[in-house]
C-alpha cells in the first residue's frame, strides 16, 4: 500500500471529537469504503500506464482515450473495494487511523 498515494478526504471529520481509540477506529471504518476505492483507482492508474508502455514498446496500438482510461481506473477501484482481503482492509484502516492522529 505504501507505494500508492491515497487522497483521503478528511474535511467532513470533526477531529476535535476524536478522543478515544474507539473514536478513531469508528471514523476509520466509515472512511474505509471510499479509501479502498481510491487505493484501487491508484492501482488502476499505475496499471494503465504500465500497459500502455508495454504496448508501445512492442509496437502495439495504444488505447489512450481519456474515457477508456477513466472507465478502467474506476472499474479497478470498485473491483479492489469488493475484493480486498481482510488483511488489506485492516492495513488501510490502520493507515487511516494514523492519518487521523497526525491531523489532530
mmCIF file of N, CA and C in Angstrom:
data_model
loop_
_atom_site.group_PDB
_atom_site.id
_atom_site.type_symbol
_atom_site.label_atom_id
_atom_site.label_comp_id
_atom_site.label_asym_id
_atom_site.label_seq_id
_atom_site.Cartn_x
_atom_site.Cartn_y
_atom_site.Cartn_z
ATOM 1 N N UNK A 1 0.822 -1.195 0.000
ATOM 2 C CA UNK A 1 0.000 0.000 0.000
ATOM 3 C C UNK A 1 0.864 1.257 0.000
ATOM 4 N N UNK A 2 2.031 1.207 0.602
ATOM 5 C CA UNK A 2 2.860 2.397 0.724
ATOM 6 C C UNK A 2 3.363 2.901 -0.626
ATOM 7 N N UNK A 3 3.277 2.088 -1.679
ATOM 8 C CA UNK A 3 3.725 2.512 -2.998
ATOM 9 C C UNK A 3 2.712 3.397 -3.696
ATOM 10 N N UNK A 4 1.521 3.503 -3.142
ATOM 11 C CA UNK A 4 0.462 4.251 -3.801
ATOM 12 C C UNK A 4 0.038 5.415 -2.917
ATOM 13 N N UNK A 5 -0.233 6.529 -3.571
ATOM 14 C CA UNK A 5 -0.695 7.721 -2.883
ATOM 15 C C UNK A 5 -2.213 7.688 -2.822
ATOM 16 N N UNK A 6 -2.770 7.856 -1.633
ATOM 17 C CA UNK A 6 -4.217 7.860 -1.478
ATOM 18 C C UNK A 6 -4.626 9.222 -0.932
ATOM 19 N N UNK A 7 -5.530 9.857 -1.639
ATOM 20 C CA UNK A 7 -6.025 11.153 -1.216
ATOM 21 C C UNK A 7 -7.357 10.945 -0.500
ATOM 22 N N UNK A 8 -7.292 10.855 0.816
ATOM 23 C CA UNK A 8 -8.495 10.635 1.619
ATOM 24 C C UNK A 8 -9.031 11.986 2.067
ATOM 25 N N UNK A 9 -10.331 12.174 1.912
ATOM 26 C CA UNK A 9 -10.972 13.434 2.281
ATOM 27 C C UNK A 9 -11.338 13.410 3.771
ATOM 28 N N UNK A 10 -10.618 14.211 4.542
ATOM 29 C CA UNK A 10 -10.875 14.307 5.983
ATOM 30 C C UNK A 10 -11.654 15.580 6.335
ATOM 31 N N UNK A 11 -12.128 16.308 5.327
ATOM 32 C CA UNK A 11 -12.729 17.622 5.579
ATOM 33 C C UNK A 11 -14.041 17.562 6.364
ATOM 34 N N UNK A 12 -14.756 16.451 6.289
ATOM 35 C CA UNK A 12 -16.043 16.355 6.987
ATOM 36 C C UNK A 12 -15.917 15.752 8.382
ATOM 37 N N UNK A 13 -14.711 15.643 8.883
ATOM 38 C CA UNK A 13 -14.493 14.998 10.177
ATOM 39 C C UNK A 13 -14.210 16.056 11.243
ATOM 40 N N UNK A 14 -14.914 15.937 12.346
ATOM 41 C CA UNK A 14 -14.664 16.808 13.490
ATOM 42 C C UNK A 14 -13.526 16.187 14.289
ATOM 43 N N UNK A 15 -12.305 16.586 13.950
ATOM 44 C CA UNK A 15 -11.123 15.988 14.588
ATOM 45 C C UNK A 15 -11.118 16.194 16.102
ATOM 46 N N UNK A 16 -11.687 17.306 16.547
ATOM 47 C CA UNK A 16 -11.709 17.586 17.985
ATOM 48 C C UNK A 16 -12.546 16.564 18.748
ATOM 49 N N UNK A 17 -13.484 15.924 18.055
ATOM 50 C CA UNK A 17 -14.353 14.951 18.730
ATOM 51 C C UNK A 17 -13.690 13.577 18.866
ATOM 52 N N UNK A 18 -12.555 13.387 18.224
ATOM 53 C CA UNK A 18 -11.860 12.099 18.297
ATOM 54 C C UNK A 18 -10.968 12.081 19.532
ATOM 55 N N UNK A 19 -11.399 11.320 20.524
ATOM 56 C CA UNK A 19 -10.654 11.291 21.779
ATOM 57 C C UNK A 19 -10.157 9.899 22.129
ATOM 58 N N UNK A 20 -11.016 8.922 21.996
ATOM 59 C CA UNK A 20 -10.643 7.559 22.401
ATOM 60 C C UNK A 20 -10.216 6.743 21.182
ATOM 61 N N UNK A 21 -9.589 5.605 21.447
ATOM 62 C CA UNK A 21 -9.209 4.689 20.374
ATOM 63 C C UNK A 21 -10.449 4.268 19.577
ATOM 64 N N UNK A 22 -11.550 4.067 20.277
ATOM 65 C CA UNK A 22 -12.797 3.679 19.616
ATOM 66 C C UNK A 22 -13.281 4.767 18.651
ATOM 67 N N UNK A 23 -13.106 6.031 19.040
ATOM 68 C CA UNK A 23 -13.488 7.142 18.162
ATOM 69 C C UNK A 23 -12.701 7.090 16.852
ATOM 70 N N UNK A 24 -11.396 6.886 16.978
ATOM 71 C CA UNK A 24 -10.544 6.819 15.783
ATOM 72 C C UNK A 24 -10.914 5.616 14.922
ATOM 73 N N UNK A 25 -11.134 4.466 15.555
ATOM 74 C CA UNK A 25 -11.490 3.249 14.822
ATOM 75 C C UNK A 25 -12.837 3.406 14.113
ATOM 76 N N UNK A 26 -13.804 3.983 14.793
ATOM 77 C CA UNK A 26 -15.135 4.189 14.211
ATOM 78 C C UNK A 26 -15.037 5.072 12.965
ATOM 79 N N UNK A 27 -14.304 6.157 13.074
ATOM 80 C CA UNK A 27 -14.166 7.075 11.941
ATOM 81 C C UNK A 27 -13.428 6.397 10.777
ATOM 82 N N UNK A 28 -12.413 5.604 11.096
ATOM 83 C CA UNK A 28 -11.667 4.887 10.055
ATOM 84 C C UNK A 28 -12.571 3.902 9.323
ATOM 85 N N UNK A 29 -13.448 3.229 10.063
ATOM 86 C CA UNK A 29 -14.376 2.277 9.431
ATOM 87 C C UNK A 29 -15.343 2.995 8.486
ATOM 88 N N UNK A 30 -15.735 4.204 8.842
ATOM 89 C CA UNK A 30 -16.625 4.988 7.985
ATOM 90 C C UNK A 30 -15.903 5.393 6.696
ATOM 91 N N UNK A 31 -14.625 5.754 6.818
ATOM 92 C CA UNK A 31 -13.843 6.213 5.666
ATOM 93 C C UNK A 31 -13.323 5.064 4.801
ATOM 94 N N UNK A 32 -13.281 3.864 5.350
ATOM 95 C CA UNK A 32 -12.658 2.725 4.681
ATOM 96 C C UNK A 32 -13.207 2.428 3.282
ATOM 97 N N UNK A 33 -14.525 2.351 3.064
ATOM 98 C CA UNK A 33 -15.011 2.004 1.716
ATOM 99 C C UNK A 33 -14.504 2.943 0.617
ATOM 100 N N UNK A 34 -14.577 4.248 0.874
ATOM 101 C CA UNK A 34 -14.101 5.206 -0.131
ATOM 102 C C UNK A 34 -12.589 5.130 -0.282
ATOM 103 N N UNK A 35 -11.882 4.886 0.812
ATOM 104 C CA UNK A 35 -10.422 4.769 0.747
ATOM 105 C C UNK A 35 -10.014 3.541 -0.061
ATOM 106 N N UNK A 36 -10.769 2.452 0.059
ATOM 107 C CA UNK A 36 -10.490 1.247 -0.737
ATOM 108 C C UNK A 36 -10.645 1.546 -2.225
ATOM 109 N N UNK A 37 -11.686 2.284 -2.579
ATOM 110 C CA UNK A 37 -11.887 2.655 -3.983
ATOM 111 C C UNK A 37 -10.724 3.527 -4.453
ATOM 112 N N UNK A 38 -10.345 4.507 -3.640
ATOM 113 C CA UNK A 38 -9.239 5.403 -4.001
ATOM 114 C C UNK A 38 -7.954 4.616 -4.209
ATOM 115 N N UNK A 39 -7.682 3.678 -3.310
ATOM 116 C CA UNK A 39 -6.481 2.856 -3.438
ATOM 117 C C UNK A 39 -6.551 2.018 -4.712
ATOM 118 N N UNK A 40 -7.704 1.427 -4.975
ATOM 119 C CA UNK A 40 -7.882 0.642 -6.194
ATOM 120 C C UNK A 40 -7.714 1.487 -7.446
ATOM 121 N N UNK A 41 -8.205 2.719 -7.416
ATOM 122 C CA UNK A 41 -8.039 3.616 -8.558
ATOM 123 C C UNK A 41 -6.574 3.975 -8.764
ATOM 124 N N UNK A 42 -5.852 4.133 -7.675
ATOM 125 C CA UNK A 42 -4.422 4.406 -7.774
ATOM 126 C C UNK A 42 -3.694 3.232 -8.422
ATOM 127 N N UNK A 43 -4.064 2.023 -8.017
ATOM 128 C CA UNK A 43 -3.505 0.814 -8.624
ATOM 129 C C UNK A 43 -3.890 0.762 -10.104
ATOM 130 N N UNK A 44 -5.144 1.066 -10.406
ATOM 131 C CA UNK A 44 -5.622 1.049 -11.783
ATOM 132 C C UNK A 44 -4.886 2.025 -12.677
ATOM 133 N N UNK A 45 -4.621 3.212 -12.152
ATOM 134 C CA UNK A 45 -3.903 4.214 -12.944
ATOM 135 C C UNK A 45 -2.481 3.753 -13.251
ATOM 136 N N UNK A 46 -1.816 3.214 -12.243
ATOM 137 C CA UNK A 46 -0.456 2.706 -12.447
ATOM 138 C C UNK A 46 -0.473 1.542 -13.441
ATOM 139 N N UNK A 47 -1.441 0.656 -13.313
ATOM 140 C CA UNK A 47 -1.561 -0.487 -14.222
ATOM 141 C C UNK A 47 -1.801 -0.009 -15.646
ATOM 142 N N UNK A 48 -2.696 0.975 -15.825
ATOM 143 C CA UNK A 48 -2.994 1.516 -17.147
ATOM 144 C C UNK A 48 -1.709 2.049 -17.793
ATOM 145 N N UNK A 49 -0.947 2.820 -17.026
ATOM 146 C CA UNK A 49 0.285 3.406 -17.560
ATOM 147 C C UNK A 49 1.288 2.319 -17.948
ATOM 148 N N UNK A 50 1.410 1.292 -17.113
ATOM 149 C CA UNK A 50 2.334 0.201 -17.415
ATOM 150 C C UNK A 50 1.900 -0.558 -18.672
ATOM 151 N N UNK A 51 0.590 -0.806 -18.808
ATOM 152 C CA UNK A 51 0.079 -1.490 -20.001
ATOM 153 C C UNK A 51 0.342 -0.664 -21.254
ATOM 154 N N UNK A 52 0.143 0.628 -21.174
ATOM 155 C CA UNK A 52 0.370 1.493 -22.328
ATOM 156 C C UNK A 52 1.848 1.488 -22.726
ATOM 157 N N UNK A 53 2.745 1.500 -21.727
ATOM 158 C CA UNK A 53 4.179 1.463 -22.019
ATOM 159 C C UNK A 53 4.570 0.141 -22.675
ATOM 160 N N UNK A 54 4.007 -0.957 -22.177
ATOM 161 C CA UNK A 54 4.311 -2.267 -22.764
ATOM 162 C C UNK A 54 3.796 -2.363 -24.187
ATOM 163 N N UNK A 55 2.582 -1.879 -24.417
ATOM 164 C CA UNK A 55 2.022 -1.884 -25.767
ATOM 165 C C UNK A 55 2.887 -1.063 -26.721
ATOM 166 N N UNK A 56 3.294 0.094 -26.253
ATOM 167 C CA UNK A 56 4.108 0.978 -27.082
ATOM 168 C C UNK A 56 5.457 0.319 -27.384
ATOM 169 N N UNK A 57 6.045 -0.328 -26.389
ATOM 170 C CA UNK A 57 7.351 -0.973 -26.557
ATOM 171 C C UNK A 57 7.286 -2.130 -27.551
ATOM 172 N N UNK A 58 6.140 -2.804 -27.626
ATOM 173 C CA UNK A 58 6.004 -3.939 -28.533
ATOM 174 C C UNK A 58 5.377 -3.539 -29.860
ATOM 175 N N UNK A 59 5.180 -2.262 -30.065
ATOM 176 C CA UNK A 59 4.602 -1.785 -31.319
ATOM 177 C C UNK A 59 3.096 -1.927 -31.384
ATOM 178 N N UNK A 60 2.472 -2.181 -30.248
ATOM 179 C CA UNK A 60 1.013 -2.329 -30.208
ATOM 180 C C UNK A 60 0.307 -0.999 -30.300
ATOM 181 N N UNK A 61 -1.001 -1.075 -30.526
ATOM 182 C CA UNK A 61 -1.813 0.131 -30.630
ATOM 183 C C UNK A 61 -2.177 0.620 -29.229
ATOM 184 N N UNK A 62 -1.971 1.907 -28.998
ATOM 185 C CA UNK A 62 -2.289 2.492 -27.705
ATOM 186 C C UNK A 62 -3.783 2.737 -27.572
ATOM 187 N N UNK A 63 -4.325 2.384 -26.432
ATOM 188 C CA UNK A 63 -5.719 2.717 -26.098
ATOM 189 C C UNK A 63 -5.653 3.903 -25.154
ATOM 190 N N UNK A 64 -5.489 5.074 -25.704
ATOM 191 C CA UNK A 64 -5.248 6.228 -24.849
ATOM 192 C C UNK A 64 -6.438 7.172 -24.735
ATOM 193 N N UNK A 65 -7.612 6.701 -25.087
ATOM 194 C CA UNK A 65 -8.799 7.527 -24.946
ATOM 195 C C UNK A 65 -9.008 7.862 -23.473
ATOM 196 N N UNK A 66 -9.189 9.140 -23.164
ATOM 197 C CA UNK A 66 -9.416 9.522 -21.759
ATOM 198 C C UNK A 66 -10.613 8.810 -21.128
ATOM 199 N N UNK A 67 -11.664 8.589 -21.908
ATOM 200 C CA UNK A 67 -12.844 7.934 -21.331
ATOM 201 C C UNK A 67 -12.557 6.456 -21.048
ATOM 202 N N UNK A 68 -11.790 5.800 -21.921
ATOM 203 C CA UNK A 68 -11.416 4.404 -21.664
ATOM 204 C C UNK A 68 -10.540 4.309 -20.421
ATOM 205 N N UNK A 69 -9.603 5.224 -20.318
ATOM 206 C CA UNK A 69 -8.717 5.231 -19.153
ATOM 207 C C UNK A 69 -9.530 5.452 -17.881
ATOM 208 N N UNK A 70 -10.430 6.419 -17.903
ATOM 209 C CA UNK A 70 -11.252 6.729 -16.727
ATOM 210 C C UNK A 70 -12.100 5.519 -16.331
ATOM 211 N N UNK A 71 -12.729 4.865 -17.318
ATOM 212 C CA UNK A 71 -13.539 3.673 -17.032
ATOM 213 C C UNK A 71 -12.693 2.565 -16.417
ATOM 214 N N UNK A 72 -11.510 2.345 -16.983
ATOM 215 C CA UNK A 72 -10.612 1.310 -16.471
ATOM 216 C C UNK A 72 -10.240 1.592 -15.014
ATOM 217 N N UNK A 73 -9.872 2.820 -14.726
ATOM 218 C CA UNK A 73 -9.457 3.207 -13.372
ATOM 219 C C UNK A 73 -10.630 3.083 -12.399
ATOM 220 N N UNK A 74 -11.818 3.548 -12.800
ATOM 221 C CA UNK A 74 -12.984 3.464 -11.916
ATOM 222 C C UNK A 74 -13.369 2.017 -11.648
ATOM 223 N N UNK A 75 -13.351 1.199 -12.680
ATOM 224 C CA UNK A 75 -13.703 -0.211 -12.503
ATOM 225 C C UNK A 75 -12.677 -0.923 -11.625
ATOM 226 N N UNK A 76 -11.407 -0.586 -11.800
ATOM 227 C CA UNK A 76 -10.368 -1.178 -10.953
ATOM 228 C C UNK A 76 -10.593 -0.787 -9.495
ATOM 229 N N UNK A 77 -10.979 0.460 -9.254
ATOM 230 C CA UNK A 77 -11.268 0.916 -7.896
ATOM 231 C C UNK A 77 -12.414 0.153 -7.262
ATOM 232 N N UNK A 78 -13.497 -0.018 -8.014
ATOM 233 C CA UNK A 78 -14.662 -0.751 -7.483
ATOM 234 C C UNK A 78 -14.321 -2.229 -7.256
ATOM 235 N N UNK A 79 -13.573 -2.805 -8.178
ATOM 236 C CA UNK A 79 -13.180 -4.209 -8.035
ATOM 237 C C UNK A 79 -12.287 -4.393 -6.812
ATOM 238 N N UNK A 80 -11.365 -3.464 -6.621
ATOM 239 C CA UNK A 80 -10.478 -3.554 -5.460
ATOM 240 C C UNK A 80 -11.282 -3.463 -4.165
ATOM 241 N N UNK A 81 -12.245 -2.558 -4.130
ATOM 242 C CA UNK A 81 -13.072 -2.400 -2.934
ATOM 243 C C UNK A 81 -13.806 -3.705 -2.615
ATOM 244 N N UNK A 82 -14.356 -4.351 -3.643
ATOM 245 C CA UNK A 82 -15.110 -5.596 -3.438
ATOM 246 C C UNK A 82 -14.217 -6.768 -3.055
ATOM 247 N N UNK A 83 -13.005 -6.807 -3.603
ATOM 248 C CA UNK A 83 -12.169 -8.000 -3.453
ATOM 249 C C UNK A 83 -11.004 -7.865 -2.483
ATOM 250 N N UNK A 84 -10.879 -6.735 -1.810
ATOM 251 C CA UNK A 84 -9.762 -6.555 -0.877
ATOM 252 C C UNK A 84 -9.850 -7.595 0.241
ATOM 253 N N UNK A 85 -8.704 -8.132 0.600
ATOM 254 C CA UNK A 85 -8.660 -9.122 1.679
ATOM 255 C C UNK A 85 -8.868 -8.431 3.027
ATOM 256 N N UNK A 86 -9.176 -9.222 4.032
ATOM 257 C CA UNK A 86 -9.335 -8.667 5.381
ATOM 258 C C UNK A 86 -8.049 -8.000 5.831
ATOM 259 N N UNK A 87 -6.909 -8.589 5.474
ATOM 260 C CA UNK A 87 -5.619 -8.004 5.854
ATOM 261 C C UNK A 87 -5.432 -6.637 5.195
ATOM 262 N N UNK A 88 -5.761 -6.545 3.898
ATOM 263 C CA UNK A 88 -5.636 -5.266 3.200
ATOM 264 C C UNK A 88 -6.565 -4.219 3.807
ATOM 265 N N UNK A 89 -7.775 -4.628 4.139
ATOM 266 C CA UNK A 89 -8.719 -3.694 4.765
ATOM 267 C C UNK A 89 -8.191 -3.219 6.117
ATOM 268 N N UNK A 90 -7.648 -4.155 6.909
ATOM 269 C CA UNK A 90 -7.134 -3.794 8.223
ATOM 270 C C UNK A 90 -5.932 -2.858 8.102
ATOM 271 N N UNK A 91 -5.053 -3.130 7.146
ATOM 272 C CA UNK A 91 -3.888 -2.265 6.949
ATOM 273 C C UNK A 91 -4.313 -0.855 6.546
ATOM 274 N N UNK A 92 -5.299 -0.766 5.673
ATOM 275 C CA UNK A 92 -5.781 0.542 5.244
ATOM 276 C C UNK A 92 -6.494 1.254 6.390
ATOM 277 N N UNK A 93 -7.256 0.515 7.166
ATOM 278 C CA UNK A 93 -7.926 1.108 8.330
ATOM 279 C C UNK A 93 -6.887 1.651 9.319
ATOM 280 N N UNK A 94 -5.826 0.889 9.559
ATOM 281 C CA UNK A 94 -4.743 1.348 10.446
ATOM 282 C C UNK A 94 -4.084 2.609 9.886
ATOM 283 N N UNK A 95 -3.895 2.637 8.572
ATOM 284 C CA UNK A 95 -3.314 3.811 7.917
ATOM 285 C C UNK A 95 -4.214 5.033 8.125
ATOM 286 N N UNK A 96 -5.527 4.846 7.984
ATOM 287 C CA UNK A 96 -6.470 5.948 8.177
ATOM 288 C C UNK A 96 -6.408 6.451 9.608
ATOM 289 N N UNK A 97 -6.363 5.538 10.578
ATOM 290 C CA UNK A 97 -6.254 5.937 11.985
ATOM 291 C C UNK A 97 -4.990 6.770 12.181
ATOM 292 N N UNK A 98 -3.871 6.325 11.623
ATOM 293 C CA UNK A 98 -2.609 7.084 11.737
ATOM 294 C C UNK A 98 -2.753 8.475 11.135
ATOM 295 N N UNK A 99 -3.399 8.559 9.971
ATOM 296 C CA UNK A 99 -3.597 9.853 9.327
ATOM 297 C C UNK A 99 -4.487 10.767 10.169
ATOM 298 N N UNK A 100 -5.520 10.199 10.772
ATOM 299 C CA UNK A 100 -6.397 10.995 11.642
ATOM 300 C C UNK A 100 -5.616 11.511 12.854
ATOM 301 N N UNK A 101 -4.796 10.678 13.434
ATOM 302 C CA UNK A 101 -3.997 11.101 14.605
ATOM 303 C C UNK A 101 -3.034 12.228 14.221
ATOM 304 N N UNK A 102 -2.438 12.132 13.057
ATOM 305 C CA UNK A 102 -1.496 13.171 12.607
ATOM 306 C C UNK A 102 -2.187 14.501 12.397
ATOM 307 N N UNK A 103 -3.445 14.471 12.008
ATOM 308 C CA UNK A 103 -4.184 15.706 11.755
ATOM 309 C C UNK A 103 -4.761 16.320 13.031
ATOM 310 N N UNK A 104 -4.871 15.535 14.069
ATOM 311 C CA UNK A 104 -5.455 16.016 15.320
ATOM 312 C C UNK A 104 -4.511 16.918 16.009
#
